[in-house]
PDB file of C-alpha atoms in Angstrom:
ATOM      1  CA  UNK S   4      14.569 -55.774  -7.033  1.00  0.00           C
ATOM      2  CA  UNK S   5      15.378 -51.812  -7.578  1.00  0.00           C
ATOM      3  CA  UNK S   6      18.529 -50.882  -5.144  1.00  0.00           C
ATOM      4  CA  UNK S   7      17.423 -48.537  -2.454  1.00  0.00           C
ATOM      5  CA  UNK S   8      18.819 -45.530  -4.061  1.00  0.00           C
ATOM      6  CA  UNK S   9      17.114 -45.819  -6.514  1.00  0.00           C
ATOM      7  CA  UNK S  10      13.930 -47.430  -5.436  1.00  0.00           C
ATOM      8  CA  UNK S  11      14.016 -43.465  -3.880  1.00  0.00           C
ATOM      9  CA  UNK S  12      14.773 -41.718  -6.916  1.00  0.00           C
ATOM     10  CA  UNK S  13      11.431 -42.491  -8.313  1.00  0.00           C
ATOM     11  CA  UNK S  14       7.500 -41.956  -8.237  1.00  0.00           C
ATOM     12  CA  UNK S  15       5.474 -45.149  -8.493  1.00  0.00           C
ATOM     13  CA  UNK S  16       1.501 -45.102  -9.680  1.00  0.00           C
ATOM     14  CA  UNK S  17      -0.711 -48.265  -8.540  1.00  0.00           C
ATOM     15  CA  UNK S  18      -3.792 -47.110 -10.923  1.00  0.00           C
ATOM     16  CA  UNK S  19      -3.384 -45.549 -14.743  1.00  0.00           C
ATOM     17  CA  UNK S  20      -6.609 -43.403 -14.999  1.00  0.00           C
ATOM     18  CA  UNK S  21      -6.959 -40.331 -15.396  1.00  0.00           C
ATOM     19  CA  UNK S  22      -6.207 -38.624 -11.907  1.00  0.00           C
ATOM     20  CA  UNK S  23      -2.906 -40.630 -11.483  1.00  0.00           C
ATOM     21  CA  UNK S  24      -2.275 -39.832 -15.039  1.00  0.00           C
ATOM     22  CA  UNK S  25      -2.513 -35.652 -14.106  1.00  0.00           C
ATOM     23  CA  UNK S  26      -0.731 -35.796 -11.197  1.00  0.00           C
ATOM     24  CA  UNK S  27       2.207 -37.527 -12.450  1.00  0.00           C
ATOM     25  CA  UNK S  28       1.789 -34.796 -16.002  1.00  0.00           C
ATOM     26  CA  UNK S  29       2.077 -32.391 -13.111  1.00  0.00           C
ATOM     27  CA  UNK S  30       5.306 -33.661 -11.757  1.00  0.00           C
ATOM     28  CA  UNK S  31       6.495 -34.065 -14.734  1.00  0.00           C
ATOM     29  CA  UNK S  32       5.779 -30.262 -16.419  1.00  0.00           C
ATOM     30  CA  UNK S  33       7.343 -29.315 -12.891  1.00  0.00           C
ATOM     31  CA  UNK S  34      10.845 -31.092 -12.816  1.00  0.00           C
ATOM     32  CA  UNK S  35      10.477 -32.347  -9.830  1.00  0.00           C
ATOM     33  CA  UNK S  36      10.558 -35.781 -11.259  1.00  0.00           C
ATOM     34  CA  UNK S  37      11.375 -37.083 -14.528  1.00  0.00           C
ATOM     35  CA  UNK S  38       9.366 -38.891 -17.122  1.00  0.00           C
ATOM     36  CA  UNK S  39      11.701 -41.934 -17.557  1.00  0.00           C
ATOM     37  CA  UNK S  40      12.047 -42.529 -12.688  1.00  0.00           C
ATOM     38  CA  UNK S  41       8.671 -42.780 -13.465  1.00  0.00           C
ATOM     39  CA  UNK S  42       6.967 -46.689 -12.621  1.00  0.00           C
ATOM     40  CA  UNK S  43       2.608 -46.826 -13.487  1.00  0.00           C
ATOM     41  CA  UNK S  44       0.291 -50.160 -13.260  1.00  0.00           C
ATOM     42  CA  UNK S  45      -2.386 -50.713 -14.446  1.00  0.00           C
ATOM     43  CA  UNK S  46      -4.155 -54.612 -15.304  1.00  0.00           C
ATOM     44  CA  UNK S  47      -4.653 -53.367 -18.565  1.00  0.00           C
ATOM     45  CA  UNK S  48      -3.252 -51.202 -21.356  1.00  0.00           C
ATOM     46  CA  UNK S  49      -6.234 -49.082 -21.713  1.00  0.00           C
ATOM     47  CA  UNK S  50      -4.171 -46.702 -19.362  1.00  0.00           C
ATOM     48  CA  UNK S  51      -1.045 -47.243 -19.772  1.00  0.00           C
ATOM     49  CA  UNK S  52      -0.487 -45.796 -23.184  1.00  0.00           C
ATOM     50  CA  UNK S  53      -1.057 -42.127 -21.702  1.00  0.00           C
ATOM     51  CA  UNK S  54       1.674 -43.447 -19.368  1.00  0.00           C
ATOM     52  CA  UNK S  55       4.163 -44.175 -21.577  1.00  0.00           C
ATOM     53  CA  UNK S  56       3.060 -41.222 -24.047  1.00  0.00           C
ATOM     54  CA  UNK S  57       4.343 -38.552 -21.458  1.00  0.00           C
ATOM     55  CA  UNK S  58       8.205 -40.519 -21.355  1.00  0.00           C
ATOM     56  CA  UNK S  59       6.649 -43.531 -18.340  1.00  0.00           C
ATOM     57  CA  UNK S  60       8.211 -47.020 -17.925  1.00  0.00           C
ATOM     58  CA  UNK S  61       5.036 -49.043 -16.545  1.00  0.00           C
ATOM     59  CA  UNK S  62       4.425 -52.793 -15.742  1.00  0.00           C
ATOM     60  CA  UNK S  63       1.190 -54.684 -15.006  1.00  0.00           C
ATOM     61  CA  UNK S  64       2.422 -56.266 -11.147  1.00  0.00           C
ATOM     62  CA  UNK S  65       1.562 -53.921  -8.577  1.00  0.00           C
ATOM     63  CA  UNK S  66       4.502 -55.327  -6.705  1.00  0.00           C
ATOM     64  CA  UNK S  67       6.860 -54.900  -9.619  1.00  0.00           C
ATOM     65  CA  UNK S  68       5.644 -51.375  -8.166  1.00  0.00           C
ATOM     66  CA  UNK S  69       7.133 -51.451  -5.234  1.00  0.00           C
ATOM     67  CA  UNK S  70       9.658 -52.765  -5.062  1.00  0.00           C
ATOM     68  CA  UNK S  71      11.301 -50.565  -7.745  1.00  0.00           C
ATOM     69  CA  UNK S  72       9.899 -46.899  -6.264  1.00  0.00           C
ATOM     70  CA  UNK S  73       9.149 -45.542  -2.375  1.00  0.00           C
ATOM     71  CA  UNK S  74       6.357 -43.718  -3.183  1.00  0.00           C
ATOM     72  CA  UNK S  75       3.599 -44.712  -4.026  1.00  0.00           C
ATOM     73  CA  UNK S  76       0.159 -43.196  -4.575  1.00  0.00           C
ATOM     74  CA  UNK S  77      -1.926 -46.279  -4.643  1.00  0.00           C
ATOM     75  CA  UNK S  78      -4.928 -43.536  -7.241  1.00  0.00           C
ATOM     76  CA  UNK S  79      -7.602 -46.693  -7.886  1.00  0.00           C
ATOM     77  CA  UNK S  80     -10.869 -46.821  -7.508  1.00  0.00           C
ATOM     78  CA  UNK S  81     -12.149 -46.639  -4.116  1.00  0.00           C
ATOM     79  CA  UNK S  82     -13.529 -50.099  -4.758  1.00  0.00           C
ATOM     80  CA  UNK S  83     -10.107 -51.416  -5.371  1.00  0.00           C
ATOM     81  CA  UNK S  84      -7.484 -50.856  -3.375  1.00  0.00           C
ATOM     82  CA  UNK S  85      -8.548 -53.633  -0.358  1.00  0.00           C
ATOM     83  CA  UNK S  86      -6.988 -55.446  -2.523  1.00  0.00           C
ATOM     84  CA  UNK S  87      -4.465 -54.208  -3.811  1.00  0.00           C
ATOM     85  CA  UNK S  88      -3.231 -53.293  -0.334  1.00  0.00           C
ATOM     86  CA  UNK S  89      -3.658 -57.057   0.768  1.00  0.00           C
ATOM     87  CA  UNK S  90      -2.076 -57.572  -2.498  1.00  0.00           C
ATOM     88  CA  UNK S  91       0.885 -55.922  -2.072  1.00  0.00           C
ATOM     89  CA  UNK S  92       1.410 -55.456   1.776  1.00  0.00           C
ATOM     90  CA  UNK S  93       4.140 -58.226   1.218  1.00  0.00           C
ATOM     91  CA  UNK S  94       6.343 -56.519  -0.275  1.00  0.00           C
ATOM     92  CA  UNK S  95       6.113 -52.993   1.757  1.00  0.00           C
ATOM     93  CA  UNK S  96       9.089 -52.148   3.664  1.00  0.00           C
ATOM     94  CA  UNK S  97       9.114 -49.093   6.709  1.00  0.00           C
ATOM     95  CA  UNK S  98      10.754 -47.480   3.613  1.00  0.00           C
ATOM     96  CA  UNK S  99       7.742 -46.522   1.717  1.00  0.00           C
ATOM     97  CA  UNK S 100       5.301 -43.905   1.721  1.00  0.00           C
ATOM     98  CA  UNK S 101       2.108 -44.520   0.837  1.00  0.00           C
ATOM     99  CA  UNK S 102      -0.079 -42.504  -0.744  1.00  0.00           C
ATOM    100  CA  UNK S 103      -3.799 -42.909  -1.294  1.00  0.00           C
ATOM    101  CA  UNK S 104      -6.218 -40.632  -3.416  1.00  0.00           C
ATOM    102  CA  UNK S 105      -8.755 -43.383  -3.314  1.00  0.00           C
ATOM    103  CA  UNK S 106     -11.882 -41.223  -1.563  1.00  0.00           C
ATOM    104  CA  UNK S 107     -14.319 -42.743   0.469  1.00  0.00           C
ATOM    105  CA  UNK S 108     -11.098 -44.791   2.502  1.00  0.00           C
ATOM    106  CA  UNK S 109      -9.913 -44.393   5.717  1.00  0.00           C
ATOM    107  CA  UNK S 110      -6.989 -44.220   6.746  1.00  0.00           C
ATOM    108  CA  UNK S 111      -7.104 -46.485   9.657  1.00  0.00           C
ATOM    109  CA  UNK S 112      -8.491 -49.000   6.821  1.00  0.00           C
ATOM    110  CA  UNK S 113      -4.995 -48.198   5.430  1.00  0.00           C
ATOM    111  CA  UNK S 114      -3.166 -48.500   7.955  1.00  0.00           C
ATOM    112  CA  UNK S 115      -5.259 -52.204   9.360  1.00  0.00           C
ATOM    113  CA  UNK S 116      -4.257 -53.525   5.806  1.00  0.00           C
ATOM    114  CA  UNK S 117      -0.867 -52.986   5.945  1.00  0.00           C
ATOM    115  CA  UNK S 118       3.007 -53.945   7.897  1.00  0.00           C
ATOM    116  CA  UNK S 119       2.905 -52.330  11.089  1.00  0.00           C
ATOM    117  CA  UNK S 120       4.441 -48.759  11.038  1.00  0.00           C
ATOM    118  CA  UNK S 121       3.980 -47.660   6.930  1.00  0.00           C
ATOM    119  CA  UNK S 122       3.797 -44.747   7.029  1.00  0.00           C
ATOM    120  CA  UNK S 123       0.401 -44.019   4.260  1.00  0.00           C
ATOM    121  CA  UNK S 124      -1.588 -40.761   3.755  1.00  0.00           C
ATOM    122  CA  UNK S 125      -4.314 -39.745   1.885  1.00  0.00           C
ATOM    123  CA  UNK S 126      -4.020 -36.224  -0.868  1.00  0.00           C
ATOM    124  CA  UNK S 127      -7.133 -35.475  -2.586  1.00  0.00           C
ATOM    125  CA  UNK S 128      -6.260 -33.861  -5.071  1.00  0.00           C
ATOM    126  CA  UNK S 129      -8.679 -32.432  -8.577  1.00  0.00           C
ATOM    127  CA  UNK S 130      -8.153 -32.172 -12.013  1.00  0.00           C
ATOM    128  CA  UNK S 131      -7.107 -29.286 -12.937  1.00  0.00           C
ATOM    129  CA  UNK S 132      -3.218 -31.062 -11.388  1.00  0.00           C
ATOM    130  CA  UNK S 133      -3.100 -31.327 -15.591  1.00  0.00           C
ATOM    131  CA  UNK S 134      -2.159 -28.420 -15.572  1.00  0.00           C
ATOM    132  CA  UNK S 135      -0.654 -27.485 -11.980  1.00  0.00           C
ATOM    133  CA  UNK S 136      -3.507 -25.730 -10.664  1.00  0.00           C
ATOM    134  CA  UNK S 137      -4.423 -28.350  -8.820  1.00  0.00           C
ATOM    135  CA  UNK S 138      -6.392 -27.585  -5.333  1.00  0.00           C
ATOM    136  CA  UNK S 139      -5.057 -30.691  -2.936  1.00  0.00           C
ATOM    137  CA  UNK S 140      -4.932 -30.963   0.950  1.00  0.00           C
ATOM    138  CA  UNK S 141      -3.680 -34.941   2.663  1.00  0.00           C
ATOM    139  CA  UNK S 142      -3.497 -36.075   5.817  1.00  0.00           C
ATOM    140  CA  UNK S 143      -1.009 -38.296   7.504  1.00  0.00           C
ATOM    141  CA  UNK S 144      -1.871 -41.041   8.877  1.00  0.00           C
ATOM    142  CA  UNK S 145      -0.111 -42.455  12.895  1.00  0.00           C
ATOM    143  CA  UNK S 146       3.347 -43.132  11.459  1.00  0.00           C
ATOM    144  CA  UNK S 147       3.590 -40.759   8.751  1.00  0.00           C
ATOM    145  CA  UNK S 148       6.163 -38.065  10.028  1.00  0.00           C
ATOM    146  CA  UNK S 149       6.392 -34.563   9.721  1.00  0.00           C
ATOM    147  CA  UNK S 150       9.103 -35.288   7.364  1.00  0.00           C
ATOM    148  CA  UNK S 151       7.403 -37.416   4.544  1.00  0.00           C
ATOM    149  CA  UNK S 152       4.686 -34.799   5.209  1.00  0.00           C
ATOM    150  CA  UNK S 153       6.197 -32.407   4.249  1.00  0.00           C
ATOM    151  CA  UNK S 154       8.821 -34.304   1.420  1.00  0.00           C
ATOM    152  CA  UNK S 155       5.018 -35.417   0.008  1.00  0.00           C
ATOM    153  CA  UNK S 156       4.059 -31.951   0.509  1.00  0.00           C
ATOM    154  CA  UNK S 157       6.866 -30.232  -1.573  1.00  0.00           C
ATOM    155  CA  UNK S 158       6.498 -32.698  -3.865  1.00  0.00           C
ATOM    156  CA  UNK S 159       2.180 -32.805  -5.227  1.00  0.00           C
ATOM    157  CA  UNK S 160       2.867 -28.230  -5.183  1.00  0.00           C
ATOM    158  CA  UNK S 161       4.164 -28.792  -8.477  1.00  0.00           C
ATOM    159  CA  UNK S 162       0.635 -29.509  -9.162  1.00  0.00           C
ATOM    160  CA  UNK S 163      -0.682 -26.736  -7.806  1.00  0.00           C
ATOM    161  CA  UNK S 164      -1.789 -25.834  -4.225  1.00  0.00           C
ATOM    162  CA  UNK S 165      -0.647 -28.048  -0.995  1.00  0.00           C
ATOM    163  CA  UNK S 166      -2.126 -28.396   2.031  1.00  0.00           C
ATOM    164  CA  UNK S 167      -1.553 -30.377   4.963  1.00  0.00           C
ATOM    165  CA  UNK S 168      -4.818 -30.440   6.920  1.00  0.00           C
ATOM    166  CA  UNK S 169      -6.848 -32.773   9.588  1.00  0.00           C
ATOM    167  CA  UNK S 170      -8.316 -36.689   7.871  1.00  0.00           C
ATOM    168  CA  UNK S 171     -12.266 -35.070   8.914  1.00  0.00           C
ATOM    169  CA  UNK S 172     -11.460 -32.440   6.227  1.00  0.00           C
ATOM    170  CA  UNK S 173     -10.349 -34.400   3.200  1.00  0.00           C
ATOM    171  CA  UNK S 174     -14.134 -35.902   2.835  1.00  0.00           C
ATOM    172  CA  UNK S 175     -14.989 -31.968   2.511  1.00  0.00           C
ATOM    173  CA  UNK S 176     -12.890 -31.271   0.300  1.00  0.00           C
ATOM    174  CA  UNK S 177     -13.470 -34.146  -1.635  1.00  0.00           C
ATOM    175  CA  UNK S 178     -17.197 -31.518  -2.105  1.00  0.00           C
ATOM    176  CA  UNK S 179     -15.997 -28.402  -2.382  1.00  0.00           C
ATOM    177  CA  UNK S 180     -12.725 -28.802  -4.583  1.00  0.00           C
ATOM    178  CA  UNK S 181     -13.395 -32.131  -5.989  1.00  0.00           C
ATOM    179  CA  UNK S 182     -16.830 -32.054  -7.352  1.00  0.00           C
ATOM    180  CA  UNK S 183     -16.275 -28.563  -7.123  1.00  0.00           C
ATOM    181  CA  UNK S 184     -13.951 -28.175 -11.025  1.00  0.00           C
ATOM    182  CA  UNK S 185     -17.575 -29.436 -12.730  1.00  0.00           C
ATOM    183  CA  UNK S 186     -19.693 -26.920  -9.895  1.00  0.00           C
ATOM    184  CA  UNK S 187     -17.650 -24.966 -12.277  1.00  0.00           C
ATOM    185  CA  UNK S 188     -17.870 -26.026 -15.058  1.00  0.00           C
ATOM    186  CA  UNK S 189     -21.973 -26.082 -15.384  1.00  0.00           C
ATOM    187  CA  UNK S 190     -21.355 -22.138 -14.073  1.00  0.00           C
ATOM    188  CA  UNK S 191     -19.366 -21.109 -16.671  1.00  0.00           C
ATOM    189  CA  UNK S 192     -21.741 -22.659 -19.009  1.00  0.00           C
ATOM    190  CA  UNK S 193     -23.934 -21.354 -17.858  1.00  0.00           C
ATOM    191  CA  UNK S 194     -21.835 -17.279 -17.615  1.00  0.00           C
ATOM    192  CA  UNK S 195     -21.581 -18.170 -21.454  1.00  0.00           C
ATOM    193  CA  UNK S 196     -25.486 -19.044 -21.942  1.00  0.00           C
ATOM    194  CA  UNK S 197     -26.440 -15.881 -21.005  1.00  0.00           C
ATOM    195  CA  UNK S 198     -24.143 -14.422 -23.562  1.00  0.00           C
ATOM    196  CA  UNK S 199     -24.589 -16.862 -26.414  1.00  0.00           C
ATOM    197  CA  UNK S 200     -28.499 -16.011 -26.023  1.00  0.00           C
ATOM    198  CA  UNK S 201     -28.400 -12.656 -25.942  1.00  0.00           C
ATOM    199  CA  UNK S 202     -25.669 -12.960 -29.328  1.00  0.00           C
ATOM    200  CA  UNK S 203     -21.964 -13.288 -28.909  1.00  0.00           C
ATOM    201  CA  UNK S 204     -21.043 -15.929 -31.164  1.00  0.00           C
ATOM    202  CA  UNK S 205     -21.152 -19.757 -28.346  1.00  0.00           C
ATOM    203  CA  UNK S 206     -17.334 -20.247 -29.178  1.00  0.00           C
ATOM    204  CA  UNK S 207     -16.081 -16.363 -27.394  1.00  0.00           C
ATOM    205  CA  UNK S 208     -18.172 -17.079 -25.640  1.00  0.00           C
ATOM    206  CA  UNK S 209     -17.141 -19.579 -23.757  1.00  0.00           C
ATOM    207  CA  UNK S 210     -13.436 -17.944 -24.297  1.00  0.00           C
ATOM    208  CA  UNK S 211     -15.010 -15.147 -22.989  1.00  0.00           C
ATOM    209  CA  UNK S 212     -16.066 -16.965 -18.917  1.00  0.00           C
ATOM    210  CA  UNK S 213     -13.235 -19.369 -19.338  1.00  0.00           C
ATOM    211  CA  UNK S 214     -10.915 -16.129 -18.610  1.00  0.00           C
ATOM    212  CA  UNK S 215     -13.704 -14.223 -17.188  1.00  0.00           C
ATOM    213  CA  UNK S 216     -13.004 -17.171 -14.031  1.00  0.00           C
ATOM    214  CA  UNK S 217      -9.327 -16.737 -14.331  1.00  0.00           C
ATOM    215  CA  UNK S 218      -8.495 -13.882 -14.581  1.00  0.00           C
ATOM    216  CA  UNK S 219     -11.288 -13.536 -10.700  1.00  0.00           C
ATOM    217  CA  UNK S 220      -9.401 -16.641  -9.117  1.00  0.00           C
ATOM    218  CA  UNK S 221      -5.722 -14.697  -9.870  1.00  0.00           C
ATOM    219  CA  UNK S 222      -6.862 -11.790  -8.461  1.00  0.00           C
ATOM    220  CA  UNK S 223      -8.868 -13.569  -4.857  1.00  0.00           C
ATOM    221  CA  UNK S 224      -6.066 -16.191  -4.782  1.00  0.00           C
ATOM    222  CA  UNK S 225      -2.993 -13.023  -5.025  1.00  0.00           C
ATOM    223  CA  UNK S 226      -4.671 -10.332  -3.451  1.00  0.00           C
ATOM    224  CA  UNK S 227      -6.207 -12.455  -0.912  1.00  0.00           C
ATOM    225  CA  UNK S 228      -9.560 -10.123   0.252  1.00  0.00           C
ATOM    226  CA  UNK S 229     -12.735 -12.244   1.145  1.00  0.00           C
ATOM    227  CA  UNK S 230     -14.313 -12.774  -2.355  1.00  0.00           C
ATOM    228  CA  UNK S 231     -17.580  -9.848  -0.860  1.00  0.00           C
ATOM    229  CA  UNK S 232     -14.558  -7.038  -0.842  1.00  0.00           C
ATOM    230  CA  UNK S 233     -14.296  -8.152  -4.969  1.00  0.00           C
ATOM    231  CA  UNK S 234     -17.727  -8.942  -5.526  1.00  0.00           C
ATOM    232  CA  UNK S 235     -18.124  -5.369  -3.571  1.00  0.00           C
ATOM    233  CA  UNK S 236     -15.630  -2.850  -6.132  1.00  0.00           C
ATOM    234  CA  UNK S 237     -17.704  -4.449  -9.357  1.00  0.00           C
ATOM    235  CA  UNK S 238     -20.575  -2.691  -7.762  1.00  0.00           C
ATOM    236  CA  UNK S 239     -21.980   1.167  -8.751  1.00  0.00           C
ATOM    237  CA  UNK S 240     -25.668   2.279  -7.714  1.00  0.00           C
ATOM    238  CA  UNK S 241     -28.358   0.771 -10.351  1.00  0.00           C
ATOM    239  CA  UNK S 242     -25.050  -0.019 -12.714  1.00  0.00           C
ATOM    240  CA  UNK S 243     -25.308  -3.447 -14.878  1.00  0.00           C
ATOM    241  CA  UNK S 244     -23.725  -5.978 -11.859  1.00  0.00           C
ATOM    242  CA  UNK S 245     -26.633  -4.708  -9.009  1.00  0.00           C
ATOM    243  CA  UNK S 246     -29.526  -5.822 -11.486  1.00  0.00           C
ATOM    244  CA  UNK S 247     -27.290  -9.866 -12.771  1.00  0.00           C
ATOM    245  CA  UNK S 248     -26.024 -10.352  -8.794  1.00  0.00           C
ATOM    246  CA  UNK S 249     -30.014  -9.384  -8.112  1.00  0.00           C
ATOM    247  CA  UNK S 250     -30.897 -12.303 -10.607  1.00  0.00           C
ATOM    248  CA  UNK S 251     -28.656 -14.684  -9.603  1.00  0.00           C
ATOM    249  CA  UNK S 252     -30.146 -14.198  -5.414  1.00  0.00           C
ATOM    250  CA  UNK S 253     -33.904 -14.582  -6.823  1.00  0.00           C
ATOM    251  CA  UNK S 254     -32.568 -18.138  -8.946  1.00  0.00           C
ATOM    252  CA  UNK S 255     -30.827 -19.412  -4.772  1.00  0.00           C
ATOM    253  CA  UNK S 256     -27.558 -19.124  -6.595  1.00  0.00           C
ATOM    254  CA  UNK S 257     -26.057 -19.618  -3.177  1.00  0.00           C
ATOM    255  CA  UNK S 258     -27.991 -21.924  -2.119  1.00  0.00           C
ATOM    256  CA  UNK S 259     -28.014 -24.201  -4.166  1.00  0.00           C
ATOM    257  CA  UNK S 260     -24.414 -24.321  -4.525  1.00  0.00           C
ATOM    258  CA  UNK S 261     -23.730 -23.999  -0.448  1.00  0.00           C
ATOM    259  CA  UNK S 262     -26.188 -26.822  -0.823  1.00  0.00           C
ATOM    260  CA  UNK S 263     -23.703 -28.665  -3.773  1.00  0.00           C
ATOM    261  CA  UNK S 264     -21.594 -28.875  -1.983  1.00  0.00           C
ATOM    262  CA  UNK S 265     -22.983 -30.391   1.103  1.00  0.00           C
ATOM    263  CA  UNK S 266     -24.842 -32.979  -0.538  1.00  0.00           C
ATOM    264  CA  UNK S 267     -20.857 -34.573  -2.828  1.00  0.00           C
ATOM    265  CA  UNK S 268     -19.730 -33.976   0.628  1.00  0.00           C
ATOM    266  CA  UNK S 269     -22.190 -35.744   2.189  1.00  0.00           C
ATOM    267  CA  UNK S 270     -22.039 -38.287  -0.422  1.00  0.00           C
ATOM    268  CA  UNK S 271     -17.963 -38.984   0.264  1.00  0.00           C
ATOM    269  CA  UNK S 272     -18.680 -39.607   4.312  1.00  0.00           C
ATOM    270  CA  UNK S 273     -21.273 -42.183   3.289  1.00  0.00           C
ATOM    271  CA  UNK S 274     -18.309 -43.973   0.841  1.00  0.00           C
ATOM    272  CA  UNK S 275     -15.934 -43.460   3.779  1.00  0.00           C
ATOM    273  CA  UNK S 276     -18.397 -45.887   5.919  1.00  0.00           C
ATOM    274  CA  UNK S 277     -18.805 -48.939   3.904  1.00  0.00           C
TER     275      UNK S 277
END
């Protein structure tokens, strides 16, 4: 078993799928943790090979991760998490900070499966964590301290934006930002296909669509303005943009997008109740 000092310097992952890899890659790229200080576990080598390619340590033992690391991120599928928590509970101590990425598994459910007094957090990341542009929220359990929340938030900001929120907002974030990545990709694809329809080569259209989304997002972030203000800046009387916006309104883009976030959030809530 690792010493308390060496455990505190390491980050563990139980589950080695795409989201775990994205967070690990963000932490390593930002210099928050050295690759050799990351230990990941999974039942097979199918995903662990990606961690080894980053220079991380790997194991097939979930308990070994807990015995080697104080901060452990559980990135298993939601339906598997309860069994995994029951498996590792005998080696959990009050020194551990345990973080769940599993959508739909409440803090109270996690706490009931672990020793009394365990510090537990839920985080809702999204895939752009892999390029250090993620949008994340974290919610703390009953026994997690402000200091632990600050430590975790500081660490996760290596992967992008991270804000502490009430647990009730976690499912909404899943609908807005977790699923929202797919919604934005669908819009980017449609944007490029409009240009392709008008005669632009596919590769060029997709590159310009992606850069348009990136540039717009940066302006919204850096200038801190409401999207409607930036949209108004692009409008000129009887110009191209107002004709395009009219077509989007006729197609129901705004209502369809709101319904997409609502549907994804409701599904996250359904998973929470199961």
